């Protein structure tokens, strides 16, 4: 059983790595925050699986907490981006009259 | 994000839960991971979510600066007070086996009060830092 | 024994979905499309993994905690996605390969 | 007041479930914690019939079941599209929102976001902008696929009035 859970945590870590790659590649700041959000969700699952691998169910509290705080983190990061629009990699795009991107 | 309805509705549902969770972590320090410091940070994150969803001024009304400063001081006072009380019972500073007749009971009481002091101070100081920086950015 | 097998099946399914979601983050080519990939990993993937783990313990406080984790993920993830998408929209990011303005029905344009 | 009590009961249940210890000391701490949480929540003015829809409990149960089924199907659909078995054809549409309360609107938008393959991206008075990954999904949304399963929140205005 443990072997399967270890394999599962490896799979979850691969997913996290993929998300991290997207966070590094961008291209817009929103892709990065989205990837970090996904990274956080996967981290919750990883902690949950870890609790079962190590046989310490009280570790689940950390997963519980992270699922709540991940959200606060994303919202806070968005507030920062909203405040300084040029923190984004590209300058704010000029929106044409018909709303399309240049 | 000014008028983000979903954020507001979600925050309304989540904030009481996060606060309760903070208190759970506070009081279960001896059964599961956690303790005063973590509880303080979680509590302050609940208020932070409130500030992010409803605005800084609304949040500042709920937790006024004066109350925060008082809470931070109260926390330190609790911590130091417990230490001094154990001095009066003839032990070392913070030797809280002497707080009750039974050493283990005394340790139990001592650890709960100490953790409470830590939690109060950390929560208040975290919020003070947040409000100070957030106001500086706004101005 | 039977629960072990079921756990194995559910956890593997969940991990597969997670990997597909991670793949989607790279295969889909703009931010708005990637939201859907994250949607896959946030809903069914989490459900399968947590459900598989819950089978291991039967009905206990651990199961309830796993259920709570799932509920919290279910409540927070759409709010986080919406905040992100809404911010991106208001910032001026427009999806690739669609009409530039939203349409209210498909009857008028048959593109 | 009714809502404060029900929120309090809910929080206390949550405490017992989280804690798992039924000693008087910890239950006492639980009561104190619930009272403190309620105090902060009251101060923040986050307790009202919207944050805590007790009048919808049974309708909500059915709603979750139906939504769960839709999420399951949508997951398979999106998985196939990511893997390349089906085409990715993004659409940008806007939907009319009939919901009157904040909670109803939020439930509608969140249900759409939770279903993979469609994500709500913007809300303007009475209109919801949605990005979908397929033309079929967009057509389903136009046909009221999600809108029909949202519990009607007409009773909420009554509950609000007699508080």
Short mmCIF file of N, CA, C and O in Angstrom, two decimals, chain B residues 16-17 19-21 23-24 27-28, chain C residues 61 64 68, chain D residues 3-38 52:
data_model
loop_
_atom_site.label_atom_id
_atom_site.label_comp_id
_atom_site.label_asym_id
_atom_site.label_seq_id
_atom_site.Cartn_x
_atom_site.Cartn_y
_atom_site.Cartn_z
N UNK B 16 -15.24 33.22 9.26
CA UNK B 16 -15.47 32.58 10.56
C UNK B 16 -14.77 31.23 10.68
O UNK B 16 -14.26 30.88 11.75
N UNK B 17 -14.72 30.48 9.57
CA UNK B 17 -14.07 29.17 9.62
C UNK B 17 -12.58 29.31 9.88
O UNK B 17 -12.00 28.59 10.70
N UNK B 19 -11.07 31.76 11.39
CA UNK B 19 -10.84 32.19 12.77
C UNK B 19 -10.98 31.01 13.73
O UNK B 19 -10.15 30.81 14.63
N UNK B 20 -12.02 30.20 13.50
CA UNK B 20 -12.20 29.03 14.36
C UNK B 20 -11.01 28.09 14.23
O UNK B 20 -10.53 27.53 15.22
N UNK B 21 -10.52 27.95 13.02
CA UNK B 21 -9.38 27.07 12.80
C UNK B 21 -8.14 27.59 13.54
O UNK B 21 -7.37 26.81 14.12
N UNK B 23 -8.15 29.27 16.28
CA UNK B 23 -8.30 28.97 17.70
C UNK B 23 -8.10 27.48 17.98
O UNK B 23 -7.56 27.10 19.02
N UNK B 24 -8.53 26.66 17.02
CA UNK B 24 -8.30 25.21 17.16
C UNK B 24 -6.81 24.91 17.22
O UNK B 24 -6.34 24.16 18.09
N UNK B 27 -5.38 25.94 20.64
CA UNK B 27 -5.63 25.14 21.84
C UNK B 27 -5.24 23.67 21.69
O UNK B 27 -5.31 22.91 22.64
N UNK B 28 -4.84 23.27 20.49
CA UNK B 28 -4.46 21.87 20.31
C UNK B 28 -2.96 21.73 20.07
O UNK B 28 -2.53 20.76 19.47
N UNK C 61 -12.53 10.35 12.32
CA UNK C 61 -12.24 11.78 12.26
C UNK C 61 -11.30 12.10 11.10
O UNK C 61 -11.35 13.19 10.54
N UNK C 64 -13.33 12.60 8.06
CA UNK C 64 -14.02 13.89 8.09
C UNK C 64 -13.06 15.01 7.73
O UNK C 64 -13.41 15.94 7.01
N UNK C 68 -13.37 17.62 4.76
CA UNK C 68 -13.27 19.07 4.95
C UNK C 68 -12.26 19.68 3.98
O UNK C 68 -12.50 20.74 3.40
N UNK D 3 -29.55 33.55 12.52
CA UNK D 3 -28.40 33.14 11.73
C UNK D 3 -27.14 33.05 12.56
O UNK D 3 -26.29 32.22 12.31
N UNK D 4 -27.05 33.93 13.57
CA UNK D 4 -25.89 33.83 14.47
C UNK D 4 -25.88 32.49 15.17
O UNK D 4 -24.85 31.83 15.27
N UNK D 5 -27.08 32.08 15.65
CA UNK D 5 -27.15 30.81 16.38
C UNK D 5 -26.79 29.65 15.46
O UNK D 5 -26.01 28.76 15.82
N UNK D 6 -27.33 29.68 14.24
CA UNK D 6 -27.05 28.54 13.36
C UNK D 6 -25.58 28.53 12.95
O UNK D 6 -24.97 27.46 12.86
N UNK D 7 -25.00 29.72 12.75
CA UNK D 7 -23.56 29.75 12.45
C UNK D 7 -22.77 29.22 13.63
O UNK D 7 -21.80 28.46 13.47
N UNK D 8 -23.21 29.60 14.85
CA UNK D 8 -22.54 29.12 16.05
C UNK D 8 -22.59 27.60 16.14
O UNK D 8 -21.58 26.95 16.42
N UNK D 9 -23.76 27.04 15.88
CA UNK D 9 -23.91 25.58 15.93
C UNK D 9 -22.98 24.93 14.91
O UNK D 9 -22.31 23.94 15.20
N UNK D 10 -22.95 25.52 13.73
CA UNK D 10 -22.10 24.97 12.67
C UNK D 10 -20.63 25.01 13.08
O UNK D 10 -19.89 24.04 12.91
N UNK D 11 -20.22 26.15 13.65
CA UNK D 11 -18.82 26.28 14.04
C UNK D 11 -18.47 25.30 15.16
O UNK D 11 -17.39 24.72 15.16
N UNK D 12 -19.43 25.10 16.09
CA UNK D 12 -19.14 24.17 17.17
C UNK D 12 -19.02 22.75 16.65
O UNK D 12 -18.14 21.99 17.06
N UNK D 13 -19.91 22.39 15.71
CA UNK D 13 -19.80 21.07 15.08
C UNK D 13 -18.44 20.93 14.42
O UNK D 13 -17.77 19.90 14.54
N UNK D 14 -18.02 21.98 13.73
CA UNK D 14 -16.72 21.95 13.05
C UNK D 14 -15.60 21.74 14.07
O UNK D 14 -14.67 20.97 13.84
N UNK D 15 -15.72 22.42 15.21
CA UNK D 15 -14.70 22.29 16.26
C UNK D 15 -14.61 20.84 16.73
O UNK D 15 -13.50 20.27 16.82
N UNK D 16 -15.78 20.23 17.02
CA UNK D 16 -15.76 18.85 17.53
C UNK D 16 -15.17 17.92 16.48
O UNK D 16 -14.36 17.04 16.79
N UNK D 17 -15.54 18.14 15.20
CA UNK D 17 -15.02 17.28 14.14
C UNK D 17 -13.52 17.44 13.98
O UNK D 17 -12.80 16.47 13.79
N UNK D 18 -13.06 18.68 14.07
CA UNK D 18 -11.62 18.92 13.93
C UNK D 18 -10.87 18.32 15.09
O UNK D 18 -9.83 17.68 14.92
N UNK D 19 -11.40 18.56 16.30
CA UNK D 19 -10.64 18.22 17.49
C UNK D 19 -10.64 16.71 17.74
O UNK D 19 -9.59 16.11 17.93
N UNK D 20 -11.83 16.12 17.76
CA UNK D 20 -11.88 14.70 18.03
C UNK D 20 -11.64 14.35 19.49
O UNK D 20 -11.71 13.20 19.87
N UNK D 21 -11.32 15.35 20.31
CA UNK D 21 -11.17 15.12 21.74
C UNK D 21 -12.43 15.60 22.43
O UNK D 21 -12.88 16.71 22.21
N UNK D 22 -13.01 14.75 23.26
CA UNK D 22 -14.28 15.14 23.89
C UNK D 22 -14.10 15.42 25.37
O UNK D 22 -15.02 15.23 26.17
N UNK D 23 -12.88 15.85 25.78
CA UNK D 23 -12.69 16.16 27.19
C UNK D 23 -13.34 17.49 27.51
O UNK D 23 -13.42 18.38 26.64
N UNK D 24 -13.82 17.65 28.75
CA UNK D 24 -14.50 18.91 29.12
C UNK D 24 -13.63 20.13 28.87
O UNK D 24 -14.12 21.17 28.41
N UNK D 25 -12.33 20.03 29.15
CA UNK D 25 -11.44 21.19 29.00
C UNK D 25 -11.46 21.68 27.55
O UNK D 25 -11.70 22.86 27.27
N UNK D 26 -11.26 20.73 26.62
CA UNK D 26 -11.18 21.14 25.22
C UNK D 26 -12.54 21.57 24.68
O UNK D 26 -12.63 22.49 23.87
N UNK D 27 -13.61 20.93 25.17
CA UNK D 27 -14.95 21.37 24.75
C UNK D 27 -15.20 22.78 25.27
O UNK D 27 -15.80 23.61 24.57
N UNK D 28 -14.73 23.05 26.50
CA UNK D 28 -14.87 24.41 27.04
C UNK D 28 -14.14 25.42 26.18
O UNK D 28 -14.69 26.47 25.83
N UNK D 29 -12.91 25.08 25.81
CA UNK D 29 -12.16 25.96 24.89
C UNK D 29 -12.93 26.12 23.59
O UNK D 29 -12.96 27.20 23.00
N UNK D 30 -13.58 25.03 23.16
CA UNK D 30 -14.36 25.08 21.93
C UNK D 30 -15.47 26.10 22.03
O UNK D 30 -15.66 26.92 21.12
N UNK D 31 -16.21 26.07 23.15
CA UNK D 31 -17.30 27.02 23.32
C UNK D 31 -16.76 28.44 23.30
O UNK D 31 -17.28 29.33 22.60
N UNK D 32 -15.66 28.66 24.04
CA UNK D 32 -15.06 30.01 24.06
C UNK D 32 -14.64 30.43 22.64
O UNK D 32 -14.90 31.57 22.22
N UNK D 33 -14.04 29.50 21.91
CA UNK D 33 -13.57 29.83 20.56
C UNK D 33 -14.73 30.19 19.66
O UNK D 33 -14.67 31.16 18.89
N UNK D 34 -15.82 29.41 19.76
CA UNK D 34 -16.98 29.70 18.91
C UNK D 34 -17.53 31.09 19.25
O UNK D 34 -17.85 31.88 18.35
N UNK D 35 -17.61 31.37 20.55
CA UNK D 35 -18.14 32.69 20.95
C UNK D 35 -17.25 33.80 20.40
O UNK D 35 -17.73 34.80 19.85
N UNK D 36 -15.93 33.60 20.49
CA UNK D 36 -15.02 34.63 19.99
C UNK D 36 -15.15 34.79 18.47
O UNK D 36 -15.21 35.91 17.96
N UNK D 37 -15.22 33.65 17.76
CA UNK D 37 -15.38 33.73 16.30
C UNK D 37 -16.66 34.47 15.95
O UNK D 37 -16.67 35.31 15.03
N UNK D 38 -17.74 34.15 16.67
CA UNK D 38 -19.01 34.82 16.39
C UNK D 38 -18.90 36.31 16.65
O UNK D 38 -19.42 37.12 15.89
N UNK D 52 -24.97 32.53 4.97
CA UNK D 52 -25.32 31.31 5.69
C UNK D 52 -26.74 30.88 5.32
O UNK D 52 -27.69 31.14 6.05
#
